[in-house]
């Protein structure tokens, strides 16, 4: 035992020596030019300061250390921007330096070595996929062609709410919205393949939930350098299980699509057929003249991106919006009056009506301001640069605190108040002109610049249309006899509610419009 104690003591001495040497080197290197920073603890750096909810903790720190601050998450250097002016510096003025995303072991494994779009390194492949996204996959023409899919799933959703409402049964709003979003994305990606039976649809939903959960968990191997090759938390087994499930599903779906495409070619038809997103990707995969030759792994990884980005986020935004409307009944009533004036009671609101519903759009903007589904934008510097006199080394992770920016009292009057009118009023500083597409840095729920979300248009269409239908068709009674809804947040990669929203959807239209 004494022999082992000697080895342990030597290891501790070695470890402490390494830590002290690294600390001294870091202290003397560029100390005068770094942004302000709290006191760090050896090994873990500032990780202890991020509990329990990182974006809230970072906001609190920024009130003391300023709009740009420097942190060490374990051994990983980070810089945090918490105001619109600071965000503009990183995402616009120095965008070329911050067009990469940091790699995590979980995301890298699930995306076949970052062969996807969202986490791929900035370069020729990423630029090619961005172009494909904007022109073909998520462009206006494709979204218009797939409008019937979204309309059918909204109808399916409203029928479920009507059935529950007539029976006086409560629903978990977030869960049903997640199912709706997942059904829309599944059908847009691969038509009816995942919707053939409820078992398959449930498998897709669980796969997305498991992937989101695991990629959002803190992995010590990503942040503490001497644990880099250790799987201390047992992530490897769970990651393999998730990717094997996804692989099995995608191999089956791709095989079915290949067979269907072969039949269409043999029959000489299909020119006028509406293509799903997988069909478009397979066209690019088979195109020998394409600028970039895609692989099956690229295709699978990209599909995983769309599932991840297109389900959780839109469901959460709609759920937060409904919770705010329940807590602010006068806003709900004003939205209903606008919908009644434009649509009436004889039909259900559709996507084409949204342009005539400015107050509804303002409700969604205000929801995204206070409850951005991605509270932190994460990038990584590709080379060193100087911002506001501070030296930012290469390979520094960047966190833009979108949640904090939406609460900045220097740009928002009464920032904690839910007031959609701020987006339609012509008074004051012209905030009525703000959109959510990243041009104005005090409202960037979808990011900004070249790495902003390419699915913004789809997300807004899904959220606004379904929220409008929920307002138009139902009264929402909170389960348990409460008049208000708790708005506490839960830790995670996306901004989830700490407590599920349980409501009875009471039909308010009689007769109910035909669906």
One Martini backbone bead per residue (centre of mass of N, CA, C, O) as a GRO file, in nm:
protein
  515
    1UNK     BB    1   0.058   0.063  -0.020
    2UNK     BB    2   0.304   0.255   0.005
    3UNK     BB    3   0.380   0.237  -0.292
    4UNK     BB    4   0.121   0.367  -0.403
    5UNK     BB    5   0.145   0.635  -0.248
    6UNK     BB    6   0.395   0.728  -0.400
    7UNK     BB    7   0.267   0.742  -0.679
    8UNK     BB    8   0.045   0.939  -0.602
    9UNK     BB    9   0.230   1.168  -0.511
   10UNK     BB   10   0.377   1.204  -0.780
   11UNK     BB   11   0.123   1.272  -0.944
   12UNK     BB   12   0.043   1.522  -0.787
   13UNK     BB   13   0.302   1.682  -0.829
   14UNK     BB   14   0.288   1.680  -1.137
   15UNK     BB   15   0.010   1.811  -1.167
   16UNK     BB   16   0.066   2.075  -1.011
   17UNK     BB   17   0.304   2.165  -1.184
   18UNK     BB   18   0.156   2.189  -1.450
   19UNK     BB   19  -0.057   2.393  -1.355
   20UNK     BB   20   0.140   2.617  -1.266
   21UNK     BB   21   0.284   2.656  -1.534
   22UNK     BB   22   0.031   2.726  -1.700
   23UNK     BB   23  -0.055   2.965  -1.523
   24UNK     BB   24   0.202   3.137  -1.561
   25UNK     BB   25   0.193   3.154  -1.868
   26UNK     BB   26  -0.095   3.280  -1.884
   27UNK     BB   27  -0.031   3.529  -1.705
   28UNK     BB   28   0.205   3.649  -1.896
   29UNK     BB   29   0.017   3.608  -2.143
   30UNK     BB   30  -0.163   3.878  -2.231
   31UNK     BB   31  -0.285   4.003  -1.974
   32UNK     BB   32  -0.330   4.314  -2.053
   33UNK     BB   33  -0.530   4.213  -2.315
   34UNK     BB   34  -0.746   4.096  -2.161
   35UNK     BB   35  -1.030   4.044  -2.057
   36UNK     BB   36  -1.214   4.035  -1.811
   37UNK     BB   37  -1.181   3.826  -1.500
   38UNK     BB   38  -1.231   3.592  -1.299
   39UNK     BB   39  -1.147   3.380  -1.066
   40UNK     BB   40  -0.963   3.094  -1.094
   41UNK     BB   41  -0.953   2.740  -1.096
   42UNK     BB   42  -0.786   2.483  -1.094
   43UNK     BB   43  -0.869   2.297  -1.390
   44UNK     BB   44  -1.180   2.434  -1.400
   45UNK     BB   45  -1.174   2.734  -1.364
   46UNK     BB   46  -1.516   2.860  -1.439
   47UNK     BB   47  -1.732   2.631  -1.412
   48UNK     BB   48  -1.858   2.703  -1.123
   49UNK     BB   49  -2.013   2.974  -1.247
   50UNK     BB   50  -2.252   2.821  -1.440
   51UNK     BB   51  -2.439   2.771  -1.222
   52UNK     BB   52  -2.724   2.621  -1.331
   53UNK     BB   53  -2.752   2.848  -1.568
   54UNK     BB   54  -2.543   2.971  -1.793
   55UNK     BB   55  -2.681   3.232  -1.917
   56UNK     BB   56  -2.744   3.355  -1.639
   57UNK     BB   57  -2.457   3.355  -1.519
   58UNK     BB   58  -2.326   3.529  -1.743
   59UNK     BB   59  -2.501   3.777  -1.697
   60UNK     BB   60  -2.411   3.831  -1.407
   61UNK     BB   61  -2.108   3.865  -1.473
   62UNK     BB   62  -2.138   4.106  -1.680
   63UNK     BB   63  -2.224   4.323  -1.463
   64UNK     BB   64  -1.913   4.316  -1.354
   65UNK     BB   65  -1.710   4.260  -1.628
   66UNK     BB   66  -1.873   4.307  -1.883
   67UNK     BB   67  -1.939   4.268  -2.231
   68UNK     BB   68  -1.635   4.155  -2.215
   69UNK     BB   69  -1.516   3.824  -2.132
   70UNK     BB   70  -1.295   3.601  -1.960
   71UNK     BB   71  -1.262   3.239  -1.984
   72UNK     BB   72  -1.231   2.913  -1.819
   73UNK     BB   73  -1.318   2.592  -1.943
   74UNK     BB   74  -1.102   2.473  -1.790
   75UNK     BB   75  -0.875   2.467  -2.072
   76UNK     BB   76  -1.079   2.662  -2.220
   77UNK     BB   77  -1.087   2.937  -2.402
   78UNK     BB   78  -1.301   3.228  -2.342
   79UNK     BB   79  -1.559   3.445  -2.483
   80UNK     BB   80  -1.797   3.702  -2.375
   81UNK     BB   81  -2.101   3.834  -2.515
   82UNK     BB   82  -2.369   4.083  -2.381
   83UNK     BB   83  -2.401   4.284  -2.627
   84UNK     BB   84  -2.473   4.426  -2.922
   85UNK     BB   85  -2.194   4.557  -2.972
   86UNK     BB   86  -2.027   4.301  -2.921
   87UNK     BB   87  -2.166   4.118  -3.128
   88UNK     BB   88  -2.092   4.285  -3.378
   89UNK     BB   89  -1.785   4.248  -3.364
   90UNK     BB   90  -1.793   3.932  -3.403
   91UNK     BB   91  -2.038   3.893  -3.638
   92UNK     BB   92  -1.915   4.132  -3.836
   93UNK     BB   93  -1.636   4.273  -3.819
   94UNK     BB   94  -1.513   3.957  -3.726
   95UNK     BB   95  -1.634   3.713  -3.891
   96UNK     BB   96  -1.385   3.565  -4.018
   97UNK     BB   97  -1.282   3.470  -3.721
   98UNK     BB   98  -1.606   3.350  -3.650
   99UNK     BB   99  -1.691   3.076  -3.858
  100UNK     BB  100  -1.658   2.870  -3.639
  101UNK     BB  101  -1.704   2.566  -3.465
  102UNK     BB  102  -1.692   2.391  -3.202
  103UNK     BB  103  -1.580   2.080  -3.087
  104UNK     BB  104  -1.744   1.782  -3.000
  105UNK     BB  105  -1.752   1.452  -2.935
  106UNK     BB  106  -2.054   1.403  -2.983
  107UNK     BB  107  -2.099   1.554  -3.250
  108UNK     BB  108  -1.871   1.421  -3.411
  109UNK     BB  109  -1.988   1.135  -3.398
  110UNK     BB  110  -2.289   1.183  -3.503
  111UNK     BB  111  -2.149   1.341  -3.776
  112UNK     BB  112  -1.912   1.176  -3.897
  113UNK     BB  113  -1.694   1.401  -3.850
  114UNK     BB  114  -1.831   1.672  -3.933
  115UNK     BB  115  -2.035   1.611  -4.212
  116UNK     BB  116  -2.209   1.838  -4.188
  117UNK     BB  117  -2.326   2.173  -4.144
  118UNK     BB  118  -2.331   2.313  -3.859
  119UNK     BB  119  -2.016   2.183  -3.776
  120UNK     BB  120  -1.864   2.256  -4.005
  121UNK     BB  121  -1.609   2.380  -4.140
  122UNK     BB  122  -1.495   2.656  -4.272
  123UNK     BB  123  -1.558   2.619  -4.628
  124UNK     BB  124  -1.628   2.472  -4.921
  125UNK     BB  125  -1.841   2.276  -4.809
  126UNK     BB  126  -2.008   2.478  -4.647
  127UNK     BB  127  -2.072   2.671  -4.882
  128UNK     BB  128  -2.221   2.464  -5.052
  129UNK     BB  129  -2.447   2.395  -4.841
  130UNK     BB  130  -2.554   2.680  -4.811
  131UNK     BB  131  -2.645   2.711  -5.102
  132UNK     BB  132  -2.839   2.469  -5.100
  133UNK     BB  133  -3.022   2.565  -4.878
  134UNK     BB  134  -3.114   2.846  -5.004
  135UNK     BB  135  -3.198   2.729  -5.303
  136UNK     BB  136  -3.338   2.432  -5.221
  137UNK     BB  137  -3.408   2.311  -4.936
  138UNK     BB  138  -3.494   2.625  -4.790
  139UNK     BB  139  -3.638   2.755  -5.003
  140UNK     BB  140  -3.921   2.893  -5.130
  141UNK     BB  141  -4.000   2.669  -5.331
  142UNK     BB  142  -3.991   2.426  -5.137
  143UNK     BB  143  -4.182   2.537  -4.919
  144UNK     BB  144  -4.425   2.560  -5.110
  145UNK     BB  145  -4.442   2.258  -5.195
  146UNK     BB  146  -4.462   2.172  -4.866
  147UNK     BB  147  -4.728   2.296  -4.754
  148UNK     BB  148  -4.929   2.051  -4.736
  149UNK     BB  149  -4.780   1.913  -4.505
  150UNK     BB  150  -4.819   2.134  -4.291
  151UNK     BB  151  -5.128   2.146  -4.308
  152UNK     BB  152  -5.188   1.850  -4.229
  153UNK     BB  153  -5.049   1.862  -3.947
  154UNK     BB  154  -5.224   2.085  -3.831
  155UNK     BB  155  -5.490   1.935  -3.859
  156UNK     BB  156  -5.414   1.696  -3.680
  157UNK     BB  157  -5.365   1.868  -3.427
  158UNK     BB  158  -5.653   2.000  -3.405
  159UNK     BB  159  -5.808   1.735  -3.375
  160UNK     BB  160  -5.683   1.658  -3.108
  161UNK     BB  161  -5.771   1.909  -2.950
  162UNK     BB  162  -6.075   1.872  -2.998
  163UNK     BB  163  -6.103   1.599  -2.862
  164UNK     BB  164  -5.995   1.685  -2.583
  165UNK     BB  165  -6.184   1.924  -2.534
  166UNK     BB  166  -6.461   1.767  -2.551
  167UNK     BB  167  -6.349   1.577  -2.301
  168UNK     BB  168  -6.178   1.753  -2.089
  169UNK     BB  169  -5.872   1.716  -2.162
  170UNK     BB  170  -5.552   1.720  -2.086
  171UNK     BB  171  -5.237   1.859  -2.198
  172UNK     BB  172  -4.909   1.845  -2.315
  173UNK     BB  173  -4.803   2.090  -2.499
  174UNK     BB  174  -4.504   2.028  -2.563
  175UNK     BB  175  -4.542   1.735  -2.663
  176UNK     BB  176  -4.740   1.801  -2.900
  177UNK     BB  177  -4.551   2.003  -3.043
  178UNK     BB  178  -4.325   1.802  -3.093
  179UNK     BB  179  -4.487   1.614  -3.271
  180UNK     BB  180  -4.558   1.817  -3.486
  181UNK     BB  181  -4.269   1.900  -3.569
  182UNK     BB  182  -4.171   1.611  -3.635
  183UNK     BB  183  -4.376   1.550  -3.857
  184UNK     BB  184  -4.300   1.775  -4.047
  185UNK     BB  185  -4.000   1.705  -4.084
  186UNK     BB  186  -4.029   1.411  -4.171
  187UNK     BB  187  -4.200   1.472  -4.428
  188UNK     BB  188  -4.004   1.675  -4.563
  189UNK     BB  189  -3.768   1.471  -4.582
  190UNK     BB  190  -3.948   1.158  -4.612
  191UNK     BB  191  -4.233   1.181  -4.609
  192UNK     BB  192  -4.398   0.879  -4.504
  193UNK     BB  193  -4.189   0.691  -4.374
  194UNK     BB  194  -4.224   0.785  -4.052
  195UNK     BB  195  -4.569   0.763  -4.079
  196UNK     BB  196  -4.686   0.467  -4.094
  197UNK     BB  197  -4.647   0.458  -3.776
  198UNK     BB  198  -4.638   0.526  -3.442
  199UNK     BB  199  -4.376   0.377  -3.375
  200UNK     BB  200  -4.190   0.529  -3.573
  201UNK     BB  201  -4.252   0.815  -3.476
  202UNK     BB  202  -4.153   0.766  -3.184
  203UNK     BB  203  -3.861   0.697  -3.258
  204UNK     BB  204  -3.789   0.972  -3.372
  205UNK     BB  205  -3.849   1.140  -3.120
  206UNK     BB  206  -3.649   0.990  -2.934
  207UNK     BB  207  -3.396   1.044  -3.099
  208UNK     BB  208  -3.401   1.350  -3.074
  209UNK     BB  209  -3.401   1.367  -2.765
  210UNK     BB  210  -3.138   1.208  -2.714
  211UNK     BB  211  -2.953   1.391  -2.880
  212UNK     BB  212  -3.006   1.656  -2.731
  213UNK     BB  213  -2.928   1.560  -2.450
  214UNK     BB  214  -2.630   1.465  -2.508
  215UNK     BB  215  -2.520   1.730  -2.652
  216UNK     BB  216  -2.603   1.910  -2.382
  217UNK     BB  217  -2.393   1.779  -2.216
  218UNK     BB  218  -2.144   1.769  -2.000
  219UNK     BB  219  -1.797   1.715  -2.107
  220UNK     BB  220  -1.499   1.672  -1.961
  221UNK     BB  221  -1.326   1.600  -2.223
  222UNK     BB  222  -1.367   1.896  -2.360
  223UNK     BB  223  -1.223   2.080  -2.100
  224UNK     BB  224  -1.009   1.868  -1.980
  225UNK     BB  225  -0.710   1.786  -2.106
  226UNK     BB  226  -0.635   1.509  -1.930
  227UNK     BB  227  -0.942   1.384  -2.034
  228UNK     BB  228  -0.970   1.360  -2.346
  229UNK     BB  229  -0.930   1.016  -2.358
  230UNK     BB  230  -1.167   1.001  -2.151
  231UNK     BB  231  -1.469   0.812  -2.038
  232UNK     BB  232  -1.604   0.908  -1.752
  233UNK     BB  233  -1.937   0.919  -1.842
  234UNK     BB  234  -2.018   0.707  -2.067
  235UNK     BB  235  -2.081   0.816  -2.371
  236UNK     BB  236  -2.003   0.610  -2.593
  237UNK     BB  237  -2.234   0.406  -2.570
  238UNK     BB  238  -2.467   0.611  -2.623
  239UNK     BB  239  -2.369   0.715  -2.894
  240UNK     BB  240  -2.372   0.445  -3.044
  241UNK     BB  241  -2.672   0.385  -3.004
  242UNK     BB  242  -2.780   0.633  -3.154
  243UNK     BB  243  -2.632   0.596  -3.427
  244UNK     BB  244  -2.743   0.314  -3.488
  245UNK     BB  245  -3.037   0.401  -3.503
  246UNK     BB  246  -3.003   0.611  -3.724
  247UNK     BB  247  -2.875   0.428  -3.936
  248UNK     BB  248  -3.105   0.228  -3.966
  249UNK     BB  249  -3.315   0.432  -4.058
  250UNK     BB  250  -3.155   0.558  -4.303
  251UNK     BB  251  -3.107   0.301  -4.467
  252UNK     BB  252  -3.405   0.244  -4.515
  253UNK     BB  253  -3.488   0.513  -4.643
  254UNK     BB  254  -3.282   0.515  -4.877
  255UNK     BB  255  -3.370   0.251  -5.004
  256UNK     BB  256  -3.660   0.340  -5.067
  257UNK     BB  257  -3.582   0.581  -5.244
  258UNK     BB  258  -3.419   0.426  -5.455
  259UNK     BB  259  -3.654   0.248  -5.549
  260UNK     BB  260  -3.846   0.477  -5.632
  261UNK     BB  261  -3.654   0.610  -5.837
  262UNK     BB  262  -3.625   0.366  -6.023
  263UNK     BB  263  -3.923   0.344  -6.102
  264UNK     BB  264  -3.952   0.625  -6.228
  265UNK     BB  265  -3.739   0.585  -6.450
  266UNK     BB  266  -3.873   0.338  -6.589
  267UNK     BB  267  -4.147   0.512  -6.640
  268UNK     BB  268  -4.065   0.820  -6.709
  269UNK     BB  269  -4.119   0.977  -6.446
  270UNK     BB  270  -4.139   1.257  -6.197
  271UNK     BB  271  -4.110   1.559  -6.292
  272UNK     BB  272  -4.383   1.664  -6.122
  273UNK     BB  273  -4.283   1.581  -5.856
  274UNK     BB  274  -4.269   1.611  -5.526
  275UNK     BB  275  -3.993   1.684  -5.332
  276UNK     BB  276  -3.801   1.592  -5.095
  277UNK     BB  277  -3.511   1.648  -4.924
  278UNK     BB  278  -3.385   1.373  -4.994
  279UNK     BB  279  -3.414   1.391  -5.299
  280UNK     BB  280  -3.234   1.639  -5.334
  281UNK     BB  281  -2.978   1.513  -5.210
  282UNK     BB  282  -2.964   1.272  -5.413
  283UNK     BB  283  -2.922   1.442  -5.661
  284UNK     BB  284  -2.650   1.557  -5.565
  285UNK     BB  285  -2.507   1.285  -5.518
  286UNK     BB  286  -2.549   1.202  -5.843
  287UNK     BB  287  -2.390   1.455  -5.931
  288UNK     BB  288  -2.105   1.477  -6.128
  289UNK     BB  289  -2.102   1.814  -6.160
  290UNK     BB  290  -2.049   1.879  -5.885
  291UNK     BB  291  -1.849   2.069  -5.688
  292UNK     BB  292  -1.940   1.868  -5.458
  293UNK     BB  293  -1.889   1.550  -5.330
  294UNK     BB  294  -2.106   1.353  -5.192
  295UNK     BB  295  -2.197   1.156  -4.916
  296UNK     BB  296  -2.369   0.954  -4.712
  297UNK     BB  297  -2.266   1.097  -4.455
  298UNK     BB  298  -2.354   1.378  -4.531
  299UNK     BB  299  -2.652   1.315  -4.553
  300UNK     BB  300  -2.704   1.208  -4.267
  301UNK     BB  301  -2.595   1.454  -4.111
  302UNK     BB  302  -2.795   1.659  -4.232
  303UNK     BB  303  -3.054   1.528  -4.133
  304UNK     BB  304  -2.985   1.557  -3.835
  305UNK     BB  305  -2.984   1.862  -3.832
  306UNK     BB  306  -3.283   1.904  -3.905
  307UNK     BB  307  -3.401   1.758  -3.666
  308UNK     BB  308  -3.263   1.929  -3.444
  309UNK     BB  309  -3.355   2.226  -3.554
  310UNK     BB  310  -3.685   2.160  -3.631
  311UNK     BB  311  -3.821   2.077  -3.343
  312UNK     BB  312  -3.751   2.192  -3.061
  313UNK     BB  313  -3.760   2.499  -3.128
  314UNK     BB  314  -4.056   2.541  -3.229
  315UNK     BB  315  -4.196   2.418  -2.983
  316UNK     BB  316  -4.083   2.608  -2.765
  317UNK     BB  317  -4.182   2.878  -2.877
  318UNK     BB  318  -4.485   2.811  -2.868
  319UNK     BB  319  -4.498   2.749  -2.565
  320UNK     BB  320  -4.400   3.023  -2.458
  321UNK     BB  321  -4.617   3.193  -2.596
  322UNK     BB  322  -4.864   3.066  -2.459
  323UNK     BB  323  -4.778   3.128  -2.170
  324UNK     BB  324  -4.780   3.436  -2.205
  325UNK     BB  325  -5.081   3.459  -2.290
  326UNK     BB  326  -5.199   3.348  -2.027
  327UNK     BB  327  -5.054   3.582  -1.852
  328UNK     BB  328  -5.176   3.777  -2.109
  329UNK     BB  329  -5.496   3.818  -2.197
  330UNK     BB  330  -5.490   4.088  -2.360
  331UNK     BB  331  -5.308   3.974  -2.583
  332UNK     BB  332  -5.487   3.743  -2.670
  333UNK     BB  333  -5.731   3.921  -2.749
  334UNK     BB  334  -5.591   4.093  -2.964
  335UNK     BB  335  -5.515   3.855  -3.147
  336UNK     BB  336  -5.807   3.759  -3.200
  337UNK     BB  337  -5.911   4.015  -3.334
  338UNK     BB  338  -5.718   4.004  -3.571
  339UNK     BB  339  -5.803   3.726  -3.679
  340UNK     BB  340  -6.105   3.788  -3.713
  341UNK     BB  341  -6.065   4.026  -3.917
  342UNK     BB  342  -5.910   3.847  -4.138
  343UNK     BB  343  -6.066   3.545  -4.119
  344UNK     BB  344  -6.253   3.457  -3.905
  345UNK     BB  345  -6.483   3.157  -3.837
  346UNK     BB  346  -6.489   2.968  -4.118
  347UNK     BB  347  -6.172   2.949  -4.091
  348UNK     BB  348  -5.838   2.860  -4.093
  349UNK     BB  349  -5.545   2.956  -4.050
  350UNK     BB  350  -5.277   3.055  -4.269
  351UNK     BB  351  -4.978   3.131  -4.406
  352UNK     BB  352  -5.098   3.358  -4.601
  353UNK     BB  353  -5.197   3.541  -4.342
  354UNK     BB  354  -4.943   3.653  -4.189
  355UNK     BB  355  -4.898   3.934  -4.334
  356UNK     BB  356  -5.189   4.030  -4.179
  357UNK     BB  357  -5.035   3.967  -3.873
  358UNK     BB  358  -4.856   4.176  -3.686
  359UNK     BB  359  -4.919   4.097  -3.388
  360UNK     BB  360  -4.834   3.805  -3.405
  361UNK     BB  361  -4.544   3.865  -3.487
  362UNK     BB  362  -4.482   4.024  -3.226
  363UNK     BB  363  -4.516   3.787  -3.032
  364UNK     BB  364  -4.282   3.618  -3.144
  365UNK     BB  365  -4.059   3.825  -3.103
  366UNK     BB  366  -4.097   3.855  -2.795
  367UNK     BB  367  -4.040   3.561  -2.733
  368UNK     BB  368  -3.748   3.556  -2.860
  369UNK     BB  369  -3.632   3.768  -2.671
  370UNK     BB  370  -3.693   3.616  -2.388
  371UNK     BB  371  -3.705   3.302  -2.541
  372UNK     BB  372  -3.448   3.179  -2.665
  373UNK     BB  373  -3.376   2.867  -2.778
  374UNK     BB  374  -3.078   2.991  -2.826
  375UNK     BB  375  -2.903   3.148  -2.575
  376UNK     BB  376  -2.633   3.048  -2.730
  377UNK     BB  377  -2.371   3.151  -2.926
  378UNK     BB  378  -2.131   2.936  -3.096
  379UNK     BB  379  -1.783   2.987  -3.141
  380UNK     BB  380  -1.458   3.007  -3.327
  381UNK     BB  381  -1.140   3.096  -3.357
  382UNK     BB  382  -0.906   3.094  -3.635
  383UNK     BB  383  -0.774   3.370  -3.536
  384UNK     BB  384  -0.621   3.632  -3.439
  385UNK     BB  385  -0.748   3.924  -3.251
  386UNK     BB  386  -0.877   4.265  -3.212
  387UNK     BB  387  -1.106   4.377  -2.945
  388UNK     BB  388  -1.122   4.660  -2.784
  389UNK     BB  389  -0.800   4.590  -2.718
  390UNK     BB  390  -0.839   4.287  -2.725
  391UNK     BB  391  -0.688   3.974  -2.717
  392UNK     BB  392  -0.778   3.706  -2.945
  393UNK     BB  393  -0.716   3.400  -2.972
  394UNK     BB  394  -0.686   3.125  -3.111
  395UNK     BB  395  -0.915   2.886  -3.015
  396UNK     BB  396  -1.154   3.061  -2.916
  397UNK     BB  397  -1.436   3.064  -2.747
  398UNK     BB  398  -1.768   3.179  -2.833
  399UNK     BB  399  -2.017   3.374  -2.647
  400UNK     BB  400  -2.344   3.463  -2.724
  401UNK     BB  401  -2.582   3.633  -2.520
  402UNK     BB  402  -2.900   3.638  -2.614
  403UNK     BB  403  -3.056   3.654  -2.350
  404UNK     BB  404  -2.918   3.917  -2.248
  405UNK     BB  405  -2.976   4.103  -2.492
  406UNK     BB  406  -3.297   4.084  -2.449
  407UNK     BB  407  -3.231   4.240  -2.145
  408UNK     BB  408  -3.128   4.513  -2.230
  409UNK     BB  409  -3.181   4.830  -2.091
  410UNK     BB  410  -3.043   5.005  -2.329
  411UNK     BB  411  -3.270   4.872  -2.557
  412UNK     BB  412  -3.500   4.804  -2.337
  413UNK     BB  413  -3.803   4.868  -2.223
  414UNK     BB  414  -3.881   4.683  -1.991
  415UNK     BB  415  -3.747   4.379  -2.049
  416UNK     BB  416  -3.943   4.182  -1.860
  417UNK     BB  417  -4.169   4.268  -2.038
  418UNK     BB  418  -4.457   4.157  -2.205
  419UNK     BB  419  -4.449   4.355  -2.522
  420UNK     BB  420  -4.542   4.353  -2.848
  421UNK     BB  421  -4.578   4.663  -2.912
  422UNK     BB  422  -4.271   4.729  -2.960
  423UNK     BB  423  -4.302   4.609  -3.276
  424UNK     BB  424  -4.545   4.836  -3.375
  425UNK     BB  425  -4.439   5.088  -3.279
  426UNK     BB  426  -4.347   5.433  -3.381
  427UNK     BB  427  -4.210   5.490  -3.133
  428UNK     BB  428  -3.911   5.618  -3.084
  429UNK     BB  429  -3.639   5.406  -3.217
  430UNK     BB  430  -3.767   5.194  -3.433
  431UNK     BB  431  -3.833   4.883  -3.339
  432UNK     BB  432  -4.050   4.802  -3.556
  433UNK     BB  433  -3.810   4.716  -3.770
  434UNK     BB  434  -3.754   4.460  -3.639
  435UNK     BB  435  -3.603   4.158  -3.679
  436UNK     BB  436  -3.488   3.791  -3.671
  437UNK     BB  437  -3.224   3.780  -3.898
  438UNK     BB  438  -2.953   3.947  -3.780
  439UNK     BB  439  -2.932   4.272  -3.839
  440UNK     BB  440  -3.006   4.312  -3.532
  441UNK     BB  441  -2.814   4.284  -3.231
  442UNK     BB  442  -3.085   4.294  -3.028
  443UNK     BB  443  -3.197   4.049  -3.239
  444UNK     BB  444  -3.062   3.696  -3.236
  445UNK     BB  445  -3.215   3.397  -3.241
  446UNK     BB  446  -3.066   3.302  -3.541
  447UNK     BB  447  -2.844   3.475  -3.560
  448UNK     BB  448  -2.556   3.571  -3.776
  449UNK     BB  449  -2.476   3.570  -4.083
  450UNK     BB  450  -2.332   3.300  -4.239
  451UNK     BB  451  -2.417   3.126  -3.954
  452UNK     BB  452  -2.695   3.145  -3.980
  453UNK     BB  453  -3.006   3.035  -3.993
  454UNK     BB  454  -3.156   2.872  -4.277
  455UNK     BB  455  -3.454   2.809  -4.117
  456UNK     BB  456  -3.622   3.068  -4.049
  457UNK     BB  457  -3.872   3.060  -4.232
  458UNK     BB  458  -3.982   2.790  -4.137
  459UNK     BB  459  -4.005   2.851  -3.836
  460UNK     BB  460  -4.205   3.090  -3.862
  461UNK     BB  461  -4.431   2.941  -4.005
  462UNK     BB  462  -4.485   2.726  -3.789
  463UNK     BB  463  -4.526   2.903  -3.540
  464UNK     BB  464  -4.738   3.113  -3.638
  465UNK     BB  465  -4.960   2.923  -3.745
  466UNK     BB  466  -5.007   2.749  -3.482
  467UNK     BB  467  -5.056   2.977  -3.286
  468UNK     BB  468  -5.299   3.101  -3.432
  469UNK     BB  469  -5.478   2.845  -3.415
  470UNK     BB  470  -5.478   2.829  -3.100
  471UNK     BB  471  -5.613   3.106  -3.063
  472UNK     BB  472  -5.866   3.078  -3.250
  473UNK     BB  473  -5.986   2.777  -3.139
  474UNK     BB  474  -5.886   2.830  -2.826
  475UNK     BB  475  -5.908   2.782  -2.497
  476UNK     BB  476  -5.678   2.810  -2.202
  477UNK     BB  477  -5.672   2.579  -1.936
  478UNK     BB  478  -5.523   2.543  -1.649
  479UNK     BB  479  -5.413   2.305  -1.469
  480UNK     BB  480  -5.543   2.325  -1.130
  481UNK     BB  481  -5.673   2.631  -1.138
  482UNK     BB  482  -5.483   2.818  -1.268
  483UNK     BB  483  -5.406   3.150  -1.403
  484UNK     BB  484  -5.100   3.084  -1.409
  485UNK     BB  485  -4.758   3.059  -1.532
  486UNK     BB  486  -4.469   2.918  -1.499
  487UNK     BB  487  -4.126   3.065  -1.605
  488UNK     BB  488  -3.923   2.855  -1.560
  489UNK     BB  489  -3.609   2.735  -1.624
  490UNK     BB  490  -3.402   2.495  -1.799
  491UNK     BB  491  -3.142   2.322  -1.842
  492UNK     BB  492  -2.972   2.354  -2.169
  493UNK     BB  493  -2.927   2.386  -2.503
  494UNK     BB  494  -3.215   2.463  -2.473
  495UNK     BB  495  -3.509   2.656  -2.393
  496UNK     BB  496  -3.661   2.523  -2.131
  497UNK     BB  497  -3.903   2.418  -1.929
  498UNK     BB  498  -3.936   2.327  -1.598
  499UNK     BB  499  -4.251   2.318  -1.653
  500UNK     BB  500  -4.515   2.184  -1.765
  501UNK     BB  501  -4.778   2.251  -1.996
  502UNK     BB  502  -5.105   2.221  -1.861
  503UNK     BB  503  -5.400   2.182  -2.071
  504UNK     BB  504  -5.725   2.284  -2.176
  505UNK     BB  505  -5.877   2.270  -2.495
  506UNK     BB  506  -6.123   2.500  -2.557
  507UNK     BB  507  -6.362   2.533  -2.766
  508UNK     BB  508  -6.466   2.853  -2.946
  509UNK     BB  509  -6.600   2.728  -3.205
  510UNK     BB  510  -6.952   2.768  -3.332
  511UNK     BB  511  -6.877   2.614  -3.554
  512UNK     BB  512  -6.631   2.420  -3.653
  513UNK     BB  513  -6.412   2.428  -3.876
  514UNK     BB  514  -6.330   2.279  -4.145
  515UNK     BB  515  -6.068   2.003  -4.218
   0.00000   0.00000   0.00000
